[in-house]
mmCIF file of C-alpha atoms in Angstrom:
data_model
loop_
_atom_site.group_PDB
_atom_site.id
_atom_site.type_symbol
_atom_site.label_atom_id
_atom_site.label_comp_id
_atom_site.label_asym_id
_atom_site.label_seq_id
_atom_site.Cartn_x
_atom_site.Cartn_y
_atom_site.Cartn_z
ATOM 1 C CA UNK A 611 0.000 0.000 0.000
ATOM 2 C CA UNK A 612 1.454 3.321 -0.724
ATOM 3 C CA UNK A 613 1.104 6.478 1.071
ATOM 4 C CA UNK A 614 -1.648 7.878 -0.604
ATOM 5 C CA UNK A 615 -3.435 5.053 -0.340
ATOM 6 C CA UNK A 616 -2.903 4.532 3.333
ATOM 7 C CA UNK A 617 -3.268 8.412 3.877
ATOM 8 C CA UNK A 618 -6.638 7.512 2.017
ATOM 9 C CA UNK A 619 -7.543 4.211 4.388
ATOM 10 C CA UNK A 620 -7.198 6.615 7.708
ATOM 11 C CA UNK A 621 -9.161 9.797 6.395
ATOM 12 C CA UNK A 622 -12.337 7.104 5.731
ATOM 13 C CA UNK A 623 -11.444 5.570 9.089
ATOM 14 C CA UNK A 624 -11.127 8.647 10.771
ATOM 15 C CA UNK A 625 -14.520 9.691 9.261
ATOM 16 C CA UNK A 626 -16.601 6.297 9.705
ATOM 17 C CA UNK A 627 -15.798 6.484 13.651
ATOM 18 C CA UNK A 628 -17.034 10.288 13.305
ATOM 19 C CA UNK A 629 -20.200 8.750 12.268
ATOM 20 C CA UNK A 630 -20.686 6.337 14.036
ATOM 21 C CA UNK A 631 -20.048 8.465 17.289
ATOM 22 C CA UNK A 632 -22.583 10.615 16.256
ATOM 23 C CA UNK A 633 -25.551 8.086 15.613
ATOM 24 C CA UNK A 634 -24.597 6.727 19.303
ATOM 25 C CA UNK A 635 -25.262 10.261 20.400
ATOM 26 C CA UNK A 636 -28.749 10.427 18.562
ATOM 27 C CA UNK A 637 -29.309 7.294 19.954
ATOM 28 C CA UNK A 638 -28.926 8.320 23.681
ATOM 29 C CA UNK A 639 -31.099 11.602 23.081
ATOM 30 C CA UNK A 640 -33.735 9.378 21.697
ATOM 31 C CA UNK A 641 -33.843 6.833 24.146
ATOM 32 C CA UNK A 642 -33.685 9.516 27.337
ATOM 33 C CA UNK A 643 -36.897 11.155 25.708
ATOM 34 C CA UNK A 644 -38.530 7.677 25.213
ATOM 35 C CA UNK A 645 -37.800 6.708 28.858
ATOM 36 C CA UNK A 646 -38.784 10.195 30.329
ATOM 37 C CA UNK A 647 -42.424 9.841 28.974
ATOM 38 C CA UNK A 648 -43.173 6.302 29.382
ATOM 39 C CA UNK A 649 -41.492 5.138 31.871
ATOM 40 C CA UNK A 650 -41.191 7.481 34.899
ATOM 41 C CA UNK A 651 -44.898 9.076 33.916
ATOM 42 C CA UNK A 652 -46.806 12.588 35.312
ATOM 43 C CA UNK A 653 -49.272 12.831 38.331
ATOM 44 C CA UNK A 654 -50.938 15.243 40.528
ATOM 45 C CA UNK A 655 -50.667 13.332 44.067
ATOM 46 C CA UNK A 656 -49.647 14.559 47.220
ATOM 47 C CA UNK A 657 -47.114 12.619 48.634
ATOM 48 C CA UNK A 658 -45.284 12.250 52.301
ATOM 49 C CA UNK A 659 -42.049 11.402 52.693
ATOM 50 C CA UNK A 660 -42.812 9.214 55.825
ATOM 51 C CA UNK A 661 -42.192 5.545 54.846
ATOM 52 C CA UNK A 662 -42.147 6.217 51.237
ATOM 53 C CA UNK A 663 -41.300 2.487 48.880
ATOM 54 C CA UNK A 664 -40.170 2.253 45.570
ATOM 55 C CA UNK A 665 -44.073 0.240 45.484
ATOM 56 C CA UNK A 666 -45.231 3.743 46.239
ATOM 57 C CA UNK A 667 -43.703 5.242 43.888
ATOM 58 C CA UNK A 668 -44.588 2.989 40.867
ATOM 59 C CA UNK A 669 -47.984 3.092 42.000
ATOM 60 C CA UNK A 670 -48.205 6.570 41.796
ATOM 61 C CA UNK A 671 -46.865 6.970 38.640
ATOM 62 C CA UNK A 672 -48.808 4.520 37.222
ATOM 63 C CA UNK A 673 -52.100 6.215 38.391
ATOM 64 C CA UNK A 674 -50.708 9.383 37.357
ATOM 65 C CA UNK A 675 -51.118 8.032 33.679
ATOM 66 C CA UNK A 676 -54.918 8.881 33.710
ATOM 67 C CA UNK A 677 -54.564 12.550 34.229
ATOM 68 C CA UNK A 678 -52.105 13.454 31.471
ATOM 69 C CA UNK A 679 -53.119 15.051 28.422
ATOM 70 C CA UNK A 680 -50.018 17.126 26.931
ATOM 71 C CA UNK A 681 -46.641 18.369 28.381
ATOM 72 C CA UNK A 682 -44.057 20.511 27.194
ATOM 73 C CA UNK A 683 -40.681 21.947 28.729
ATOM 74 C CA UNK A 684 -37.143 22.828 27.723
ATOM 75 C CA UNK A 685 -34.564 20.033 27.731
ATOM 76 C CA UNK A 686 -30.588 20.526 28.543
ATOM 77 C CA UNK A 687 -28.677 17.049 28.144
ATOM 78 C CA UNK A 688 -24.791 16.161 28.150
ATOM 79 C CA UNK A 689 -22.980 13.373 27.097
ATOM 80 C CA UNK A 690 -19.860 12.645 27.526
ATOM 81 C CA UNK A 691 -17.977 9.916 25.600
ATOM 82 C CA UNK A 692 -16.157 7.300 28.185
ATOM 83 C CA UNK A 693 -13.103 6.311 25.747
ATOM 84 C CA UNK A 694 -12.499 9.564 23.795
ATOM 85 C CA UNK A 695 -13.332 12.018 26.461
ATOM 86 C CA UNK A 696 -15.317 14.133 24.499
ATOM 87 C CA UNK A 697 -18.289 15.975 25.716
ATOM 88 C CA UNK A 698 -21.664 17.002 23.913
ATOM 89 C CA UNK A 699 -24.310 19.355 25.198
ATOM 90 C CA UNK A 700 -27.779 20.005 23.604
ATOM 91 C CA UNK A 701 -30.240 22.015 23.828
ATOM 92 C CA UNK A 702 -34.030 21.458 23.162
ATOM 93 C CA UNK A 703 -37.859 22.033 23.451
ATOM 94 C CA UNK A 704 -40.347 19.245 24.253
ATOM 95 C CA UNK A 705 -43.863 18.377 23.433
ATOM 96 C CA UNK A 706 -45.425 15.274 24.661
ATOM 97 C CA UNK A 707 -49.359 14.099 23.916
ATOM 98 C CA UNK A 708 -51.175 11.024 25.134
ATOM 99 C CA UNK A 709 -50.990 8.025 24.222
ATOM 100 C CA UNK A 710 -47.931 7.854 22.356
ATOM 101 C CA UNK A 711 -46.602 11.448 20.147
ATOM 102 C CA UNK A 712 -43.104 13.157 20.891
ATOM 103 C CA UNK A 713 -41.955 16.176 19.334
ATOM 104 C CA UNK A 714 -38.371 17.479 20.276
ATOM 105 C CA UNK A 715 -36.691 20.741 18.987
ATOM 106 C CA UNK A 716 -33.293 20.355 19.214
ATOM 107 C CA UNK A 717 -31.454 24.124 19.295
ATOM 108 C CA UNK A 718 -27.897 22.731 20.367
ATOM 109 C CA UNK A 719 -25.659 21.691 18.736
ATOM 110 C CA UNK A 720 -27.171 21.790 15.729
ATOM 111 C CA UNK A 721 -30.816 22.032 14.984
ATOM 112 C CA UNK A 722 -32.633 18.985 14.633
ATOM 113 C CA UNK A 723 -36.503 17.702 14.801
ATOM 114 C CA UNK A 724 -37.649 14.478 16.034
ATOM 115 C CA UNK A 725 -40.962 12.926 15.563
ATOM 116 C CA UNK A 726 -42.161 10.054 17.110
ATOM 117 C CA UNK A 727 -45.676 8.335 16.893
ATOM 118 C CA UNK A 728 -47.213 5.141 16.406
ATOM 119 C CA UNK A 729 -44.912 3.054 14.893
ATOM 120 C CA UNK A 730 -42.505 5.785 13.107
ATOM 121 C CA UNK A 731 -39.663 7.513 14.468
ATOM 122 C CA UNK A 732 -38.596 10.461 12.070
ATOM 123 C CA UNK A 733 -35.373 12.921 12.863
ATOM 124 C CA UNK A 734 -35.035 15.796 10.181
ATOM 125 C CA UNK A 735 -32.052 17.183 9.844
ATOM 126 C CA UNK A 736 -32.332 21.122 8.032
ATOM 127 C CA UNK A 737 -28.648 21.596 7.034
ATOM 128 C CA UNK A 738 -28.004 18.086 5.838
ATOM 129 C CA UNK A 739 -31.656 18.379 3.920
ATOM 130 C CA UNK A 740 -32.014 14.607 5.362
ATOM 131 C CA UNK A 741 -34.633 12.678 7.089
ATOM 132 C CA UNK A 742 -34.340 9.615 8.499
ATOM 133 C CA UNK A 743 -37.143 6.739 9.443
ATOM 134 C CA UNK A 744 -37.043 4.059 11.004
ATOM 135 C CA UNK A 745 -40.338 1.555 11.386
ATOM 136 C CA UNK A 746 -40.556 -0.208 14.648
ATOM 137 C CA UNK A 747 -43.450 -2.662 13.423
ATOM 138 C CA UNK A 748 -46.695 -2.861 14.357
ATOM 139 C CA UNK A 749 -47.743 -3.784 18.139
ATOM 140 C CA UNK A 750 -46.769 -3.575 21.759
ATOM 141 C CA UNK A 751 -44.419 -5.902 21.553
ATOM 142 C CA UNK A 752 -42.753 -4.787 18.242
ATOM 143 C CA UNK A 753 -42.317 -1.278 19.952
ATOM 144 C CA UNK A 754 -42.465 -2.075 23.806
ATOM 145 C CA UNK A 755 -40.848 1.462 24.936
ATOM 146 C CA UNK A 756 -43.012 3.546 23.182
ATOM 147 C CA UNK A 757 -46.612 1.625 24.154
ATOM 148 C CA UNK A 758 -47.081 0.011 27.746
ATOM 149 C CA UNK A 759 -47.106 2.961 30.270
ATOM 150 C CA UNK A 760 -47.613 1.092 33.390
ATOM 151 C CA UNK A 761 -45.773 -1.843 32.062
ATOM 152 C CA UNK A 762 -42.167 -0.581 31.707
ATOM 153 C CA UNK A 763 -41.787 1.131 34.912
ATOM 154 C CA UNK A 764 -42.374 -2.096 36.291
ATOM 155 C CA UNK A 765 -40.202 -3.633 33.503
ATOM 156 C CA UNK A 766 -37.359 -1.265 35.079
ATOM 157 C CA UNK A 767 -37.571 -2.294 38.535
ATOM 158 C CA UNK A 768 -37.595 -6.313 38.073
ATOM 159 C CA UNK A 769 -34.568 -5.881 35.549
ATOM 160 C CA UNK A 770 -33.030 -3.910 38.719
ATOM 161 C CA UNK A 771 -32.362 -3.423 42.267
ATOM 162 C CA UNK A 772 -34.270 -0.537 43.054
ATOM 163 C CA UNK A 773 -33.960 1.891 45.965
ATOM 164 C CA UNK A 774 -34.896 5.076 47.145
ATOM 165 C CA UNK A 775 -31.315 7.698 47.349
ATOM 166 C CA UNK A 776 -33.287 10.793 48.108
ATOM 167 C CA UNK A 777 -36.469 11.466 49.854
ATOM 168 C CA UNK A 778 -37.785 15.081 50.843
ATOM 169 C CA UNK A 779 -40.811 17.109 51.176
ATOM 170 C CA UNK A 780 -40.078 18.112 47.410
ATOM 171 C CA UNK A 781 -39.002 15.371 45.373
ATOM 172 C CA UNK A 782 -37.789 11.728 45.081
ATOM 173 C CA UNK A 783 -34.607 10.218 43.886
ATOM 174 C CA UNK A 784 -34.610 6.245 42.571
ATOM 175 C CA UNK A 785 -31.421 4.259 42.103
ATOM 176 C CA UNK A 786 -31.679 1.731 39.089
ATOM 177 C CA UNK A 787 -28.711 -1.120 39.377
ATOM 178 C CA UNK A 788 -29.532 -3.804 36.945
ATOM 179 C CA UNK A 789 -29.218 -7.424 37.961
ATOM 180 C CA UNK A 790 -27.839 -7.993 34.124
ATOM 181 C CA UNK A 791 -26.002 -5.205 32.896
ATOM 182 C CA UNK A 792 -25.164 -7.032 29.172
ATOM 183 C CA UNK A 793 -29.157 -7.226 28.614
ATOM 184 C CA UNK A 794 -30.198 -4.179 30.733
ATOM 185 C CA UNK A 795 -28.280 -2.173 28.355
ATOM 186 C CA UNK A 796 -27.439 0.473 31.232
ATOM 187 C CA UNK A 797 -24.505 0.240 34.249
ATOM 188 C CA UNK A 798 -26.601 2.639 36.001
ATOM 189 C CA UNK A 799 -29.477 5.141 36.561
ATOM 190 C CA UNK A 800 -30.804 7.731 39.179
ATOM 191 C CA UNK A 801 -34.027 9.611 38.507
ATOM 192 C CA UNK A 802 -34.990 12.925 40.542
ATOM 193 C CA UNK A 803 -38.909 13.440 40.394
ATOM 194 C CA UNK A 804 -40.716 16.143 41.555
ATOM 195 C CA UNK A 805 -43.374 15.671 44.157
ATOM 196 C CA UNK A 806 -45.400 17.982 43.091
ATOM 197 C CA UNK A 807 -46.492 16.546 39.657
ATOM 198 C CA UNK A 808 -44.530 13.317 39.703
ATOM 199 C CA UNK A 809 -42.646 14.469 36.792
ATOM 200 C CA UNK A 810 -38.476 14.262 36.594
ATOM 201 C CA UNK A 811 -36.274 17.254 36.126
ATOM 202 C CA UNK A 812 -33.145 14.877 35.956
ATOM 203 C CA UNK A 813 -32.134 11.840 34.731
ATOM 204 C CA UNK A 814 -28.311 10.498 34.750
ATOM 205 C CA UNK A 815 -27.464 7.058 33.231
ATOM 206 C CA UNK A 816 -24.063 5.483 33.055
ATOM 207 C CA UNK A 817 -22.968 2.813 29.973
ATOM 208 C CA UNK A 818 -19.599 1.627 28.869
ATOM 209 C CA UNK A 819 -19.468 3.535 26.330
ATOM 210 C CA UNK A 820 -21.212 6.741 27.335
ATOM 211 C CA UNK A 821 -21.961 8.966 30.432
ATOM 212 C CA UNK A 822 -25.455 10.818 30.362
ATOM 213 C CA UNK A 823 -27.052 13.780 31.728
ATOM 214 C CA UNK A 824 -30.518 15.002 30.957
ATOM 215 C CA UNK A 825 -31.952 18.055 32.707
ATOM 216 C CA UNK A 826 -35.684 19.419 32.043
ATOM 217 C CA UNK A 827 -37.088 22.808 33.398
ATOM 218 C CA UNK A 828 -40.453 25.362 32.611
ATOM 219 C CA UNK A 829 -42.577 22.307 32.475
ATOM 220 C CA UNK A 830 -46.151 22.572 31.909
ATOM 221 C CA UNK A 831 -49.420 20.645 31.552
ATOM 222 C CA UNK A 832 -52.455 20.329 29.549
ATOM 223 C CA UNK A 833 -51.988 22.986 27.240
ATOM 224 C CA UNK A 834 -54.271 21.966 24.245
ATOM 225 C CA UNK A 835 -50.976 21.252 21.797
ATOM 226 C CA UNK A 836 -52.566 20.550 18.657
ATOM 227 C CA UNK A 837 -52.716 17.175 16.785
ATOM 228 C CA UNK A 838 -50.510 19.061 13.444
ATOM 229 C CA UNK A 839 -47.474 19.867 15.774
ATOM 230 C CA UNK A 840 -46.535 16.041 15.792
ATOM 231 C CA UNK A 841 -46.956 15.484 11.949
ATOM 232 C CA UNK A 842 -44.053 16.230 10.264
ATOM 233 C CA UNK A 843 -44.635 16.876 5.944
ATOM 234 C CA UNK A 844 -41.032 16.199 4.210
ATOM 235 C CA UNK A 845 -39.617 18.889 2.268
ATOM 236 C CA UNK A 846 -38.992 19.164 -1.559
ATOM 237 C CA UNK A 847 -35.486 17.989 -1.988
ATOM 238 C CA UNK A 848 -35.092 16.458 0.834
ATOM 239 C CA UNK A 849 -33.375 12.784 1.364
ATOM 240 C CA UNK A 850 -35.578 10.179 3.144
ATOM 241 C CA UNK A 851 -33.128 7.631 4.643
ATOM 242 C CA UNK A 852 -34.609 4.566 6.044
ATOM 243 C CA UNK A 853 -32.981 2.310 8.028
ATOM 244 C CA UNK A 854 -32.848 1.306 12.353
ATOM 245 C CA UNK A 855 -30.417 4.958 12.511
ATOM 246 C CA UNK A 856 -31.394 5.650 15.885
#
């Protein structure tokens, strides 16, 4: 091999781990948002701090479910690669409707849009002029994060040793070991909720690969957000990709 050829060989290397870093990171803001609105859930219960479970907990946010129309709030998350080093932090607005819709307006780093309803999960990308889909099937069980309120929180805890790290007159802090980190797909992962609505303002999770932060603040309820904010109309000229990207 000569040394344009090799000089060649790196610059696609070089660039193929540059992509591939960056999917991972989609991948993490994705899944946060996922596990934010159906897993830990939105309520309006008073709660003591006297003798308060992990039980309690689920059971609250499980009843919670029945109350929640729509949410929105801004979103700050950082992730921070655990073999390079590098850091990312983004920026974001967030619209949530029952049963199953997700809208996210990512500001930071770059501006971004991701849809997510039903069965489809669309990101659009503005200064790439690129969407990409992916299909989850049709089904609970081909899509088990996004349906199955109730279910997954309880999914979390068997998966994991569960206990309570913070309790005060405010807001509630959970501890997520898993019994099988390999098919967990997480090392670890505390959850502050707020009392007052049963909604979390921070999330941290810990993998091999990557180290997670996800903040959310301004949140508000049952606003009326129209149906057409969570449809998303592709572009002339615009490059649908399809494929599992996230």
């Amino acid at each position: 091999m000569n040394k344009l050829t090799e000089n060649s060989y790196h610059e696609v290397h070089e660039e193929h781990e540059v992509n591939l870093m960056c999917l991972t990171k989609k991948a993490f803001l994705v899944y946060f948002v996922i596990f934010v609105y159906f897993v830990v859930g939105v309520g309006w219960a008073d709660s003591s701090k006297k003798d308060l479970t992990v039980e309690d907990v689920t059971n609250k946010v499980e009843e919670a479910q029945a109350a929640f129309q729509d949410a929105q709030m801004d979103l700050q998350m950082e992730m921070k690669d655990t073999v390079s080093g590098t850091q990312q932090n983004s920026k974001g607005a967030v619209k949530m409707k029952s049963p199953d819709k997700i809208f996210v307006h990512y500001t930071q780093p770059t501006e971004q849009f991701l849809y997510i309803g039903g069965n489809l999960t669309e990101m659009y990308q503005p200064d790439q002029k690129t969407l990409y889909q992916q299909h989850n099937g049709k089904g609970k069980e081909a899509a088990p994060v996004y349906l199955g309120v109730g279910k997954q929180l309880k999914k979390y805890v068997d998966i994991s040793k569960v206990t309570l790290y913070k309790n005060s007159d405010s807001e509630v802090g959970l501890l997520f070991i898993p019994k099988d980190k390999m098919t967990a797909g997480f090392d670890k992962m505390k959850v502050l909720i707020h009392k007052k609505d049963w909604w979390p303002y921070e999330i941290e999770m810990e993998t091999p690969s990557m180290n997670s932060k996800v903040k959310f603040s301004n949140i508000s309820f049952n606003k009326g957000l129209k149906e057409s904010l969570f449809k998303f109309t592709v572009p002339k000229g615009v490059q649908v990709v399809e494929g599992a990207v996230f």
